[in-house]
mmCIF file of C-alpha atoms in Angstrom:
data_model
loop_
_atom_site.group_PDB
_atom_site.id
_atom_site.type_symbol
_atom_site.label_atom_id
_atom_site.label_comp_id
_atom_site.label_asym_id
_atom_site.label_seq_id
_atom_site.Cartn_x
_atom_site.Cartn_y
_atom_site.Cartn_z
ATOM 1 C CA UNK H 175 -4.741 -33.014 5.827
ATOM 2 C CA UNK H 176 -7.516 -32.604 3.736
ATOM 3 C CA UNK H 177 -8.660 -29.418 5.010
ATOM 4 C CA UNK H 178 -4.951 -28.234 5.079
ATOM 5 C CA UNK H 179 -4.498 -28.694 1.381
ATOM 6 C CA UNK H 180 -8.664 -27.322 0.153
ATOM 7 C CA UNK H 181 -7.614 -24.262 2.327
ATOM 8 C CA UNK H 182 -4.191 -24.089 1.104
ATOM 9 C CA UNK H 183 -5.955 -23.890 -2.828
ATOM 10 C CA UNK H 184 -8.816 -21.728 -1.833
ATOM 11 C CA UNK H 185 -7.296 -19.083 0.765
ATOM 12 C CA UNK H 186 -3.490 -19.389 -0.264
ATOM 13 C CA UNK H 187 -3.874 -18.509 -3.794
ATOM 14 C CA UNK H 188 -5.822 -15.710 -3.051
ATOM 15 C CA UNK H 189 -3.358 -14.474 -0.692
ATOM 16 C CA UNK H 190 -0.506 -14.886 -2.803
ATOM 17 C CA UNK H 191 -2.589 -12.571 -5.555
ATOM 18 C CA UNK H 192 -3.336 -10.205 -2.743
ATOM 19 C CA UNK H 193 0.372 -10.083 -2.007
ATOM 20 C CA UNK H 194 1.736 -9.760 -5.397
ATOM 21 C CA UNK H 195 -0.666 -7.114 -5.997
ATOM 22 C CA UNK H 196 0.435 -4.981 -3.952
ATOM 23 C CA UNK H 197 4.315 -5.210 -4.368
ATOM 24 C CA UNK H 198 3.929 -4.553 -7.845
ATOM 25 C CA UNK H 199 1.776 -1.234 -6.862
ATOM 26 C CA UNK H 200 4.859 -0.510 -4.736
ATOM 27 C CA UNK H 201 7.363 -1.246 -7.099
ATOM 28 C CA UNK H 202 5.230 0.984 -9.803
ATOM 29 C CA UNK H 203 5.292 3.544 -7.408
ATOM 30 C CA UNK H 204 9.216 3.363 -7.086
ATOM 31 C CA UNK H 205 9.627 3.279 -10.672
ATOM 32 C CA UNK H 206 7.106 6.365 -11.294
ATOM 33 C CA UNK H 207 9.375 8.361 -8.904
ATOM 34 C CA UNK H 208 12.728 7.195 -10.354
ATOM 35 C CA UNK H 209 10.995 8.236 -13.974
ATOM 36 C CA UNK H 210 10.118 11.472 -12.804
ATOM 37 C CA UNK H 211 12.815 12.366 -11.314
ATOM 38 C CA UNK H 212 15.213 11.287 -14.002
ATOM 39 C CA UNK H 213 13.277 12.781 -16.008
ATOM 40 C CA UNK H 214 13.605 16.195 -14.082
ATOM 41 C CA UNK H 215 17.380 15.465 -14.328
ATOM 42 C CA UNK H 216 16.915 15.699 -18.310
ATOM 43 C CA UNK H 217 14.381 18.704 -18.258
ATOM 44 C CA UNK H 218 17.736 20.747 -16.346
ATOM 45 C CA UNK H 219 19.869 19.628 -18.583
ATOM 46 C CA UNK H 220 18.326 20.975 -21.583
ATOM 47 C CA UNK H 221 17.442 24.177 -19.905
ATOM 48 C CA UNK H 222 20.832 24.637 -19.612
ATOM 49 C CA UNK H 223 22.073 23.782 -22.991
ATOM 50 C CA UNK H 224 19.590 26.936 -23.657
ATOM 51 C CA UNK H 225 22.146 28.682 -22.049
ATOM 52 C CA UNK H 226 20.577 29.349 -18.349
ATOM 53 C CA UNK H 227 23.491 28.370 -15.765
ATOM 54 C CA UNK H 228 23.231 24.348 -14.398
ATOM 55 C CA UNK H 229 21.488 23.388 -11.029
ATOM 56 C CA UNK H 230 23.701 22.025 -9.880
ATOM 57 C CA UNK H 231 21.909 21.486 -6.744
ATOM 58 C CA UNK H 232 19.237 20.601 -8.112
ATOM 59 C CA UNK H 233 20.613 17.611 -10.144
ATOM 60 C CA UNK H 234 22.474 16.831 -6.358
ATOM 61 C CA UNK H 235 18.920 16.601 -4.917
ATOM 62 C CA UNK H 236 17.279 14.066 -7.581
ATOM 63 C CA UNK H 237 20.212 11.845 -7.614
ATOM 64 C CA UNK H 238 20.063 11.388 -3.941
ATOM 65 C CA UNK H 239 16.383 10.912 -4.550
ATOM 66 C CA UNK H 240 16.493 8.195 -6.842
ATOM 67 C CA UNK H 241 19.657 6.447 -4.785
ATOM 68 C CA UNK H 242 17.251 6.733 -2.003
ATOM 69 C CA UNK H 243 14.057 4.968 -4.089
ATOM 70 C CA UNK H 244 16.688 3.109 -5.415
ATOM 71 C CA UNK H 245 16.961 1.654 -1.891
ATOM 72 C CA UNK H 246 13.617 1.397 -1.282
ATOM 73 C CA UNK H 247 13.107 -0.960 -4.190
ATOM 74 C CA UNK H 248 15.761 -3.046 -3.330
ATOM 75 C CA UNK H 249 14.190 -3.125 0.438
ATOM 76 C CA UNK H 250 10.960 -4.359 -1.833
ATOM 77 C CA UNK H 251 12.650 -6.747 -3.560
ATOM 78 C CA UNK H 252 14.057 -8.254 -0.184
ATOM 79 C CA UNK H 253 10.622 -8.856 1.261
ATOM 80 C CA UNK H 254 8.632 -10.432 -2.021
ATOM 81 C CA UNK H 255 11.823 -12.687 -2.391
ATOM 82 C CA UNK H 256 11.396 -13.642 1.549
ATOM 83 C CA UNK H 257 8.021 -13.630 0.842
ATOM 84 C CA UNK H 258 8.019 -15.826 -2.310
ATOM 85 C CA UNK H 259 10.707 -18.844 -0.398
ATOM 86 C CA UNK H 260 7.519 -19.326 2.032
ATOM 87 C CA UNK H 261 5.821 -21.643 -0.026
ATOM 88 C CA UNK H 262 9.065 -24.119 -0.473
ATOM 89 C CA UNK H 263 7.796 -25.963 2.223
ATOM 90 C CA UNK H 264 4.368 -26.805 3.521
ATOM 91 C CA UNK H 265 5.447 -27.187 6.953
ATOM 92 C CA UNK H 266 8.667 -25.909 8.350
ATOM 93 C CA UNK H 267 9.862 -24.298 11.621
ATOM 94 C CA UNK H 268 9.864 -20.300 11.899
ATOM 95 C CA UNK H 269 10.990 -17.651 14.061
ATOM 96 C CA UNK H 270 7.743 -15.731 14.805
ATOM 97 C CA UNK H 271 9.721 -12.298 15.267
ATOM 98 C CA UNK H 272 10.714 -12.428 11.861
ATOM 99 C CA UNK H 273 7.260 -13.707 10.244
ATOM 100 C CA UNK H 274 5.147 -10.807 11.773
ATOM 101 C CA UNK H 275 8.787 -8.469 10.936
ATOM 102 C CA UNK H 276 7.522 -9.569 7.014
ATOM 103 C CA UNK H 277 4.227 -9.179 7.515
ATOM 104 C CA UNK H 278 3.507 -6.006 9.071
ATOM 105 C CA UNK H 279 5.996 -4.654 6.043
ATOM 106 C CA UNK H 280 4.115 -6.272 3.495
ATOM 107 C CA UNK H 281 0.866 -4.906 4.968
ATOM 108 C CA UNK H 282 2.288 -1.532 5.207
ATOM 109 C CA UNK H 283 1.736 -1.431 1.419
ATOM 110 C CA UNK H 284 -2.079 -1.470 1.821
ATOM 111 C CA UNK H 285 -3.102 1.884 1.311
ATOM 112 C CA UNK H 286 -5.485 1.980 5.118
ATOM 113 C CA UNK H 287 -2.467 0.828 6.654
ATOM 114 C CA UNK H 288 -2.331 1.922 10.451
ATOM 115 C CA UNK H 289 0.954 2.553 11.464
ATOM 116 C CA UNK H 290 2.525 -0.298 13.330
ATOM 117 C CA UNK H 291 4.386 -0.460 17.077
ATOM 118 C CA UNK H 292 5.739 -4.020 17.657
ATOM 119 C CA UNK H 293 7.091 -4.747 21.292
ATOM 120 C CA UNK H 294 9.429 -7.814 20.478
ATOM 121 C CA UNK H 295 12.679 -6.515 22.717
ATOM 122 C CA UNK H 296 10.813 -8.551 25.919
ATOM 123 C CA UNK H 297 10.623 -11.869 24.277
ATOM 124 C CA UNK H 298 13.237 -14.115 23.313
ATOM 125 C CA UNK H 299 13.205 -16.366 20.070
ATOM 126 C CA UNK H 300 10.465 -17.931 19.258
ATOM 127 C CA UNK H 301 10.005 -21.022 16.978
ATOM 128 C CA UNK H 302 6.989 -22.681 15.656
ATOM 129 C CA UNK H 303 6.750 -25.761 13.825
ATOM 130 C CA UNK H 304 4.096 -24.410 11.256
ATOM 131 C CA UNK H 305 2.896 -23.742 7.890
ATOM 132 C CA UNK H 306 4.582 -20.398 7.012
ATOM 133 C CA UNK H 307 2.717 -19.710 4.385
ATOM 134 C CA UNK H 308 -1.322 -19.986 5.791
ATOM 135 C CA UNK H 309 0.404 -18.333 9.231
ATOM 136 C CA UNK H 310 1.146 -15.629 7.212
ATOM 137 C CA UNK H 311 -1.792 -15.131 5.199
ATOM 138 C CA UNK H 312 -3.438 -15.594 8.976
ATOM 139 C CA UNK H 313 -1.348 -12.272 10.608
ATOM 140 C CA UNK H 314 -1.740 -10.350 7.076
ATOM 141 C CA UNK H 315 -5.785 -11.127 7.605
ATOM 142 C CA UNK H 316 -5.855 -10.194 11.256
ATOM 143 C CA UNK H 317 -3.376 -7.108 10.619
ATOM 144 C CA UNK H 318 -5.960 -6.183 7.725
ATOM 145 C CA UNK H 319 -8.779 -6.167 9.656
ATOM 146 C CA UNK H 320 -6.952 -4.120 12.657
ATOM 147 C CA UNK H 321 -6.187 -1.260 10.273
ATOM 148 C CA UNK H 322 -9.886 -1.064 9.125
ATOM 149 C CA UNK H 323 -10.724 -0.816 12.897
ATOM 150 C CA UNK H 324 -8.224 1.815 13.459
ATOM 151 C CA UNK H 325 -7.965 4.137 10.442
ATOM 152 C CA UNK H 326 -4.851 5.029 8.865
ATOM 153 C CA UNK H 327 -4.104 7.976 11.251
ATOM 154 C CA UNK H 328 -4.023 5.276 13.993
ATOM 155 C CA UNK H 329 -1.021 2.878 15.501
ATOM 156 C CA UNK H 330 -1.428 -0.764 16.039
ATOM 157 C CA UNK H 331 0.507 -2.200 18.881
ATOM 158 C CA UNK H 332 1.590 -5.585 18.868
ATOM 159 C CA UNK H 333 3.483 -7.460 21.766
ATOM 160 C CA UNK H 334 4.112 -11.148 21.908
ATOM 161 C CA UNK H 335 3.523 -13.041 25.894
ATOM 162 C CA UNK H 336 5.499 -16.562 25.774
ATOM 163 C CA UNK H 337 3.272 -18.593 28.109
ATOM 164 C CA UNK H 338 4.152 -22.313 29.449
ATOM 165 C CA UNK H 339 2.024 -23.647 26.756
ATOM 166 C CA UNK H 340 1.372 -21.346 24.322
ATOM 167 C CA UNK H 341 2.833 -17.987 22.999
ATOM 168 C CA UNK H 342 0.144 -15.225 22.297
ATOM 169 C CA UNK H 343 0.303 -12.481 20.246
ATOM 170 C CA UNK H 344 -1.416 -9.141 21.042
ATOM 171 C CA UNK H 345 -2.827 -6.987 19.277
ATOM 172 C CA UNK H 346 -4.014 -3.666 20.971
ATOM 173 C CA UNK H 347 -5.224 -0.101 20.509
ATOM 174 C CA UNK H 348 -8.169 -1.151 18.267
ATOM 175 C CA UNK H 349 -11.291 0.292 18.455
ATOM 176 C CA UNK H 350 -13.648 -2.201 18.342
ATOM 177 C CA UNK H 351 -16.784 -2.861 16.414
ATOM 178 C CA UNK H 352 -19.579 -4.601 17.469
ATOM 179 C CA UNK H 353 -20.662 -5.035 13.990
ATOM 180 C CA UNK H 354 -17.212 -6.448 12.710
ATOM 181 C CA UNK H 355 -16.789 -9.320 15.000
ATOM 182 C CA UNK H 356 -13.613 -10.865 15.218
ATOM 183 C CA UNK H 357 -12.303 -13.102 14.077
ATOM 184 C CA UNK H 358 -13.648 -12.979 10.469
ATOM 185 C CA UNK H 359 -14.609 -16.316 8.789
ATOM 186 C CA UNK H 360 -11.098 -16.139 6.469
ATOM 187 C CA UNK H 361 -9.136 -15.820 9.724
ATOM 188 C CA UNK H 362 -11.196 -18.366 11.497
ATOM 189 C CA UNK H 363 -11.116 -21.017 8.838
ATOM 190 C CA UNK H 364 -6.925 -20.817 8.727
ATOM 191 C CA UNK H 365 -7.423 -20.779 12.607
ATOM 192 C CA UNK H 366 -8.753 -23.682 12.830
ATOM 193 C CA UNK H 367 -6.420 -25.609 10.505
ATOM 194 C CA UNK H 368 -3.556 -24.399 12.547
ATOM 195 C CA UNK H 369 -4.811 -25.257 15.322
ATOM 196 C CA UNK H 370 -4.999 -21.214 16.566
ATOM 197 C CA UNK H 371 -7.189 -19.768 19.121
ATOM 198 C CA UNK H 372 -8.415 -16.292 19.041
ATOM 199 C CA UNK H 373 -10.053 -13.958 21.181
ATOM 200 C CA UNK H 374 -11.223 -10.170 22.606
ATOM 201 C CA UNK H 375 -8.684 -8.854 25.005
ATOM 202 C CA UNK H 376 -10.587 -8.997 28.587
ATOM 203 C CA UNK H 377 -10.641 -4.884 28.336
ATOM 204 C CA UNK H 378 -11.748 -4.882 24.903
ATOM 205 C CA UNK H 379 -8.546 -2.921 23.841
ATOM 206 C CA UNK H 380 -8.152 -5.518 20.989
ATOM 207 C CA UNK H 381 -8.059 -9.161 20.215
ATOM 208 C CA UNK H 382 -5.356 -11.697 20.669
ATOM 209 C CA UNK H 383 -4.092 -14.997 18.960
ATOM 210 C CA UNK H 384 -2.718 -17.837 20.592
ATOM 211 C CA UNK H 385 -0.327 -19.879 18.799
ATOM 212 C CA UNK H 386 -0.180 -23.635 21.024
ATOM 213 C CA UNK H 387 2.381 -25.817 21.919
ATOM 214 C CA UNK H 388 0.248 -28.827 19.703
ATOM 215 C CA UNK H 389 2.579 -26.876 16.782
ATOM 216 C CA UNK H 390 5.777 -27.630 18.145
ATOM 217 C CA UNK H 391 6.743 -24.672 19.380
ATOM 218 C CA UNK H 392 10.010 -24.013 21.130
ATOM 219 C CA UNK H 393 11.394 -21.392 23.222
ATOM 220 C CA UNK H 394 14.965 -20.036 22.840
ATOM 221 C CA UNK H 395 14.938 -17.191 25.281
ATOM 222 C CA UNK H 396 18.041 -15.070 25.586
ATOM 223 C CA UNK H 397 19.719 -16.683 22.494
ATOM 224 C CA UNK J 163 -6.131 26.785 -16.315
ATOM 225 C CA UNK J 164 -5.127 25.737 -13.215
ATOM 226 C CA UNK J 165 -4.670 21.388 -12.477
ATOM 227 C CA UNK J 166 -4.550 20.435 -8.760
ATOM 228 C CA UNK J 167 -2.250 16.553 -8.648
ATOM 229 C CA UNK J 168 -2.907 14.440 -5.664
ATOM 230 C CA UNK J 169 -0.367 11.604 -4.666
ATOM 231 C CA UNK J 170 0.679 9.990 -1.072
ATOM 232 C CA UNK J 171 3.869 9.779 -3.283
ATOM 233 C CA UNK J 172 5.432 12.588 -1.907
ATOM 234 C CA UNK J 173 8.874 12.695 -4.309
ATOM 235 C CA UNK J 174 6.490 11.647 -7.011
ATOM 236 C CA UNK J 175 4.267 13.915 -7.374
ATOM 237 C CA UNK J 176 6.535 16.948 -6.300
ATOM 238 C CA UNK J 177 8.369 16.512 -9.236
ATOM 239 C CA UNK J 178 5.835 15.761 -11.572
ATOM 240 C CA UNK J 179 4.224 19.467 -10.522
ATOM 241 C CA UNK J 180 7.595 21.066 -11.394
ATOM 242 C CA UNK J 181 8.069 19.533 -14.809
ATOM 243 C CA UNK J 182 4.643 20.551 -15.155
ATOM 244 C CA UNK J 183 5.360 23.823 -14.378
ATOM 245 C CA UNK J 184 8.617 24.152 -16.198
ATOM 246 C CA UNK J 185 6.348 23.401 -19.194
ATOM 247 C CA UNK J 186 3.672 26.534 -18.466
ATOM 248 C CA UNK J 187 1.307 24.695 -17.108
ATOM 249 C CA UNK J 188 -0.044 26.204 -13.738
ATOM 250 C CA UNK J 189 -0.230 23.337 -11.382
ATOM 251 C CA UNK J 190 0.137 22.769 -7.785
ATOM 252 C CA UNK J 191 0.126 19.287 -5.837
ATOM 253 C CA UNK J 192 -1.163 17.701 -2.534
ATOM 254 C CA UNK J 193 -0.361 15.095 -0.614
ATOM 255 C CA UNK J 194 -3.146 13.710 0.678
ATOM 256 C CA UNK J 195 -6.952 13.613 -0.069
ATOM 257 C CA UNK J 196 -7.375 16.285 3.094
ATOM 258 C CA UNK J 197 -4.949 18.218 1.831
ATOM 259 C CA UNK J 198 -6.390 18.122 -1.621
ATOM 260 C CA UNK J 199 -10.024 18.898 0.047
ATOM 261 C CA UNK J 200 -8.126 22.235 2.106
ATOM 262 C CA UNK J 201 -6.567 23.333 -1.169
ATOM 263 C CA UNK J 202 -10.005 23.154 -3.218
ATOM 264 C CA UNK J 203 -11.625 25.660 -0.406
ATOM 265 C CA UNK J 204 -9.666 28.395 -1.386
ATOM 266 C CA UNK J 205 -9.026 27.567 -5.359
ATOM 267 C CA UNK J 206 -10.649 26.560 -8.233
ATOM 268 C CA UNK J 207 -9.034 23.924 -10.322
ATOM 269 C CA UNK J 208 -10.200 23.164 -13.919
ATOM 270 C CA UNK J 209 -8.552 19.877 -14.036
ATOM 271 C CA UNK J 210 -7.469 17.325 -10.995
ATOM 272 C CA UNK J 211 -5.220 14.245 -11.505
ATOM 273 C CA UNK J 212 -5.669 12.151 -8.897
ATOM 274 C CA UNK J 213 -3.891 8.975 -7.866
ATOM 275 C CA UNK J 214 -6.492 5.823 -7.187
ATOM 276 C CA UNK J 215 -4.848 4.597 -4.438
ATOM 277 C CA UNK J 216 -4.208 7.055 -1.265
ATOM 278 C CA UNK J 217 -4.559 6.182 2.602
ATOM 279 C CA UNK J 218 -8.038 7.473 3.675
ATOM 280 C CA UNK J 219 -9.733 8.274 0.581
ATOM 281 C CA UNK J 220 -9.181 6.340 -2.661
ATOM 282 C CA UNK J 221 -8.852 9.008 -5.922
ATOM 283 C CA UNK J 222 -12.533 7.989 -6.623
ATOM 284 C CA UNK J 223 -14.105 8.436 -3.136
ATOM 285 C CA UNK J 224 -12.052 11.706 -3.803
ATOM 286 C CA UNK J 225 -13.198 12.604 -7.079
ATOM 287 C CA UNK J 226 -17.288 12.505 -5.626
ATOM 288 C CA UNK J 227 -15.851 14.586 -2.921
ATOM 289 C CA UNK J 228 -14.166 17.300 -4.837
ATOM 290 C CA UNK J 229 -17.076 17.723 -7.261
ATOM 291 C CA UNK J 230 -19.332 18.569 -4.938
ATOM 292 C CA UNK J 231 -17.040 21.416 -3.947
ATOM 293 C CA UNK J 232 -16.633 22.443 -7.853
ATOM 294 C CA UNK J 233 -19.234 20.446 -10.667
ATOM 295 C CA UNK J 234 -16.748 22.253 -13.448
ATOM 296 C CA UNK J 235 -13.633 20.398 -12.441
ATOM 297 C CA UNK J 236 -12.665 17.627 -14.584
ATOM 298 C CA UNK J 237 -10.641 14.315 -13.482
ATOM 299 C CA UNK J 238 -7.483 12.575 -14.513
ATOM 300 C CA UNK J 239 -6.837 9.180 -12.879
ATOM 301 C CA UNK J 240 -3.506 7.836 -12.079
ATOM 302 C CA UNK J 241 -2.778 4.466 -10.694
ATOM 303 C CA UNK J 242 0.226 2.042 -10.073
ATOM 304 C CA UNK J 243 -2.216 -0.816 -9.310
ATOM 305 C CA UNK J 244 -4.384 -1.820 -12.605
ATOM 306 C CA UNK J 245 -7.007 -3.529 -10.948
ATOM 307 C CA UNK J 246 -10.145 -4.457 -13.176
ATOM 308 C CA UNK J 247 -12.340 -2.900 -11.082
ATOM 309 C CA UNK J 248 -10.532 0.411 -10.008
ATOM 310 C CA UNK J 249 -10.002 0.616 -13.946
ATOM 311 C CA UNK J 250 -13.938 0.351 -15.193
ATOM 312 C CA UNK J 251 -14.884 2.511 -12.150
ATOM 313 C CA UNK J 252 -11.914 5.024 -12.820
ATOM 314 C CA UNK J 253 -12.666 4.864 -16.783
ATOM 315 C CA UNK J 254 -16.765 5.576 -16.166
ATOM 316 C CA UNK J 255 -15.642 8.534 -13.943
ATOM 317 C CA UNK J 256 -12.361 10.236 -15.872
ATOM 318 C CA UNK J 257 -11.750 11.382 -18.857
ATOM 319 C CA UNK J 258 -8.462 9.509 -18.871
ATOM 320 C CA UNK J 259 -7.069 6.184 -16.743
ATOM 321 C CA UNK J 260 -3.374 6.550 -16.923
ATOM 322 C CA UNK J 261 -0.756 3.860 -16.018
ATOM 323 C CA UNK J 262 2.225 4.714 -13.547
ATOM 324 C CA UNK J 263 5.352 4.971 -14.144
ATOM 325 C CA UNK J 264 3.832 8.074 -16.322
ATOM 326 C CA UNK J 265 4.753 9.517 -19.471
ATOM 327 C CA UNK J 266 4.980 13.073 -18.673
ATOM 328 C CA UNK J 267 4.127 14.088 -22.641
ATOM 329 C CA UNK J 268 0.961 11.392 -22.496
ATOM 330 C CA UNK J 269 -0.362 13.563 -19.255
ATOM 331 C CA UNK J 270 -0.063 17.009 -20.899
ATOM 332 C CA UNK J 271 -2.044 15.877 -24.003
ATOM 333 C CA UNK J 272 -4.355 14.124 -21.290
ATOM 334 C CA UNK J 273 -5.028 17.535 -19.357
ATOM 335 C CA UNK J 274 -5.433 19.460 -23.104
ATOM 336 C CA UNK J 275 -8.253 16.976 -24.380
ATOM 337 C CA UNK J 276 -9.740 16.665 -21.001
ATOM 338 C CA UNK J 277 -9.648 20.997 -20.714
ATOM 339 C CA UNK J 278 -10.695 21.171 -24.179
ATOM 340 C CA UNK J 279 -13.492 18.290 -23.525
ATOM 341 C CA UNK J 280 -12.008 16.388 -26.670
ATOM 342 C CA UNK J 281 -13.127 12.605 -26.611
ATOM 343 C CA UNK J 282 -10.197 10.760 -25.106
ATOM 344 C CA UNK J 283 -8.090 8.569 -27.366
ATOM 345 C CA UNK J 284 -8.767 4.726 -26.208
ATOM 346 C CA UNK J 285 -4.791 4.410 -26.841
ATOM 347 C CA UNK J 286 -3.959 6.060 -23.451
ATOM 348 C CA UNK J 287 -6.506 4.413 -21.319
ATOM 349 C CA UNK J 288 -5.703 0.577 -22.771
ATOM 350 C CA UNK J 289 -2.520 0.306 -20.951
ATOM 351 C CA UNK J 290 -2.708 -1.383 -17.455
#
């Protein structure tokens, strides 16, 4: 318990930085566009109150634009707020699908993001008895490190195999570097607390993580 | 004088070229540092305003990359994110550090001090 709560102060706070970081970069990024483009709106406008006819289309196109990173924000919004509820409690029961749903989005905002392919149709519902918030900053670490590997040209796959005592999650299509081992000490140390294995994928296509039953996890397949 | 903008923000940085533009001001925009790097092989721009943050290439790995290809071009730097670091690397290596969401007026009087190599005023770099 100990070692939970030092790693909880000296990894999670970090992590929650990392992660508030970057949705504010993405929500500055929303409101740039909005700006400009409302701004566009206002530069037509005047144009025509010079007496040059109205785009009409024009002023069609940028409101659809800003409805759209209208949208986009909201879609923001959504995720930090999911995000955010993850600390209520320090141990709770998740459904993995929609923990690695939130954090390959909130990963997407890091600008050598690989692009992502996650194979979840096979497995059922998965629930672990976990902390949410170190599993997360665990994935977000891993992902991390597998878009360094792969460049930002590259796609990730990720599939999940529901064993009798364990469900794994794969992640493939990585290049490898000898001189990057994996798992990196940050991933390692929140491994260990939660009591997570890792590994190379026998063909060296990737690495994998294995998530034990020790954590209470519970199958619901085909619910 | 001709300004080159750089932004992953597609929408963005579109429409920031056009008001630019509509104001007389010749510039043209890419989306992406290779893009950027394709366009500076066949043009010479006087002044590039580059986002910091871009997959691939940050705007300051870019900067090195596009002075190399033309020592006359001078740098604006754009960013969304404010970090510390990105902002005393950005501020030892452009003339001007601007905060996003932009104020289009602010980055015209940037690109006319940078052109005209005027000292920048400290009052549009202190925002982050």
């Amino acid at each position: 318990m100990e070692k939970f709560i030092e790693l909880l102060f000296e990894e999670g706070l970090s992590f929650f930085g990392q992660i508030n970081a970057s949705i504010s970069h993405e929500l500055k990024n929303i409101l740039a566009t909005v700006s400009e483009t409302s701004g566009l709106i206002s530069d037509l406008i005047e144009i025509s109150e010079s007496g040059k006819p109205l785009d009409i289309q024009a002023i069609k196109n940028s409101s659809r634009e800003i409805a759209d990173e209208i949208q986009r924000g909201f879609i923001t919004i959504k995720q930090m707020n999911t995000f955010a509820h993850s600390v209520d409690n320090s141990f709770g029961e998740i459904t993995l699908t929609d923990t690695l749903d939130l954090v390959i989005n909130l990963s997407q905002f890091l600008s050598y993001a690989s692009q992502v392919e996650f194979f979840k149709q096979e497995v059922g519902e998965v629930k672990v008895f976990t902390c949410p918030f170190l599993l997360q900053d665990l994935l977000y670490q891993v992902l991390a490190f597998a878009y360094k590997l792969t460049g930002h040209k590259g796609v990730v796959r990720i599939s999940l195999v529901n064993e009798e005592k364990e469900t794994t999650i794969v992640f493939e299509n990585i290049p490898l570097d000898e001189t990057r081992p994996f798992p990196e000490i940050r991933v390692q140390k929140i491994a260990d607390v939660l009591g997570i294995s890792t590994g190379i994928l026998p063909n060296r296509t990737g690495f994998f993580i294995k998530i034990p039953l020790t954590l209470k996890t519970m199958y619901k397949r085909g619910e | 004088m001709k300004v080159l903008l750089v932004d992953d923000q597609t929408q963005f940085v579109s429409v920031l070229t056009k008001r630019l533009n509509m104001r007389g001001i010749d510039a043209t925009c890419a989306f992406s540092p290779d893009e950027a790097l394709a366009l500076s092989d066949n043009a010479r721009f006087d002044i590039a305003v580059l986002d910091v943050k871009m997959p691939g290439l940050s705007g300051i790995e870019l900067r090195r990359l596009l002075h190399k290809k033309n020592q006359d071009t001078k740098f604006i730097f754009l960013t969304g994110h404010g970090s510390e670091d990105n902002y005393k690397i950005g501020s030892a290596e452009a003339a001007f550090f601007l905060p996003k969401p932009l104020n289009i007026e602010k980055l015209i009087e940037a690109i006319r001090q940078t052109a005209s190599e005027e000292k920048p005023d400290q009052s549009f770099n202190d925002e982050r």
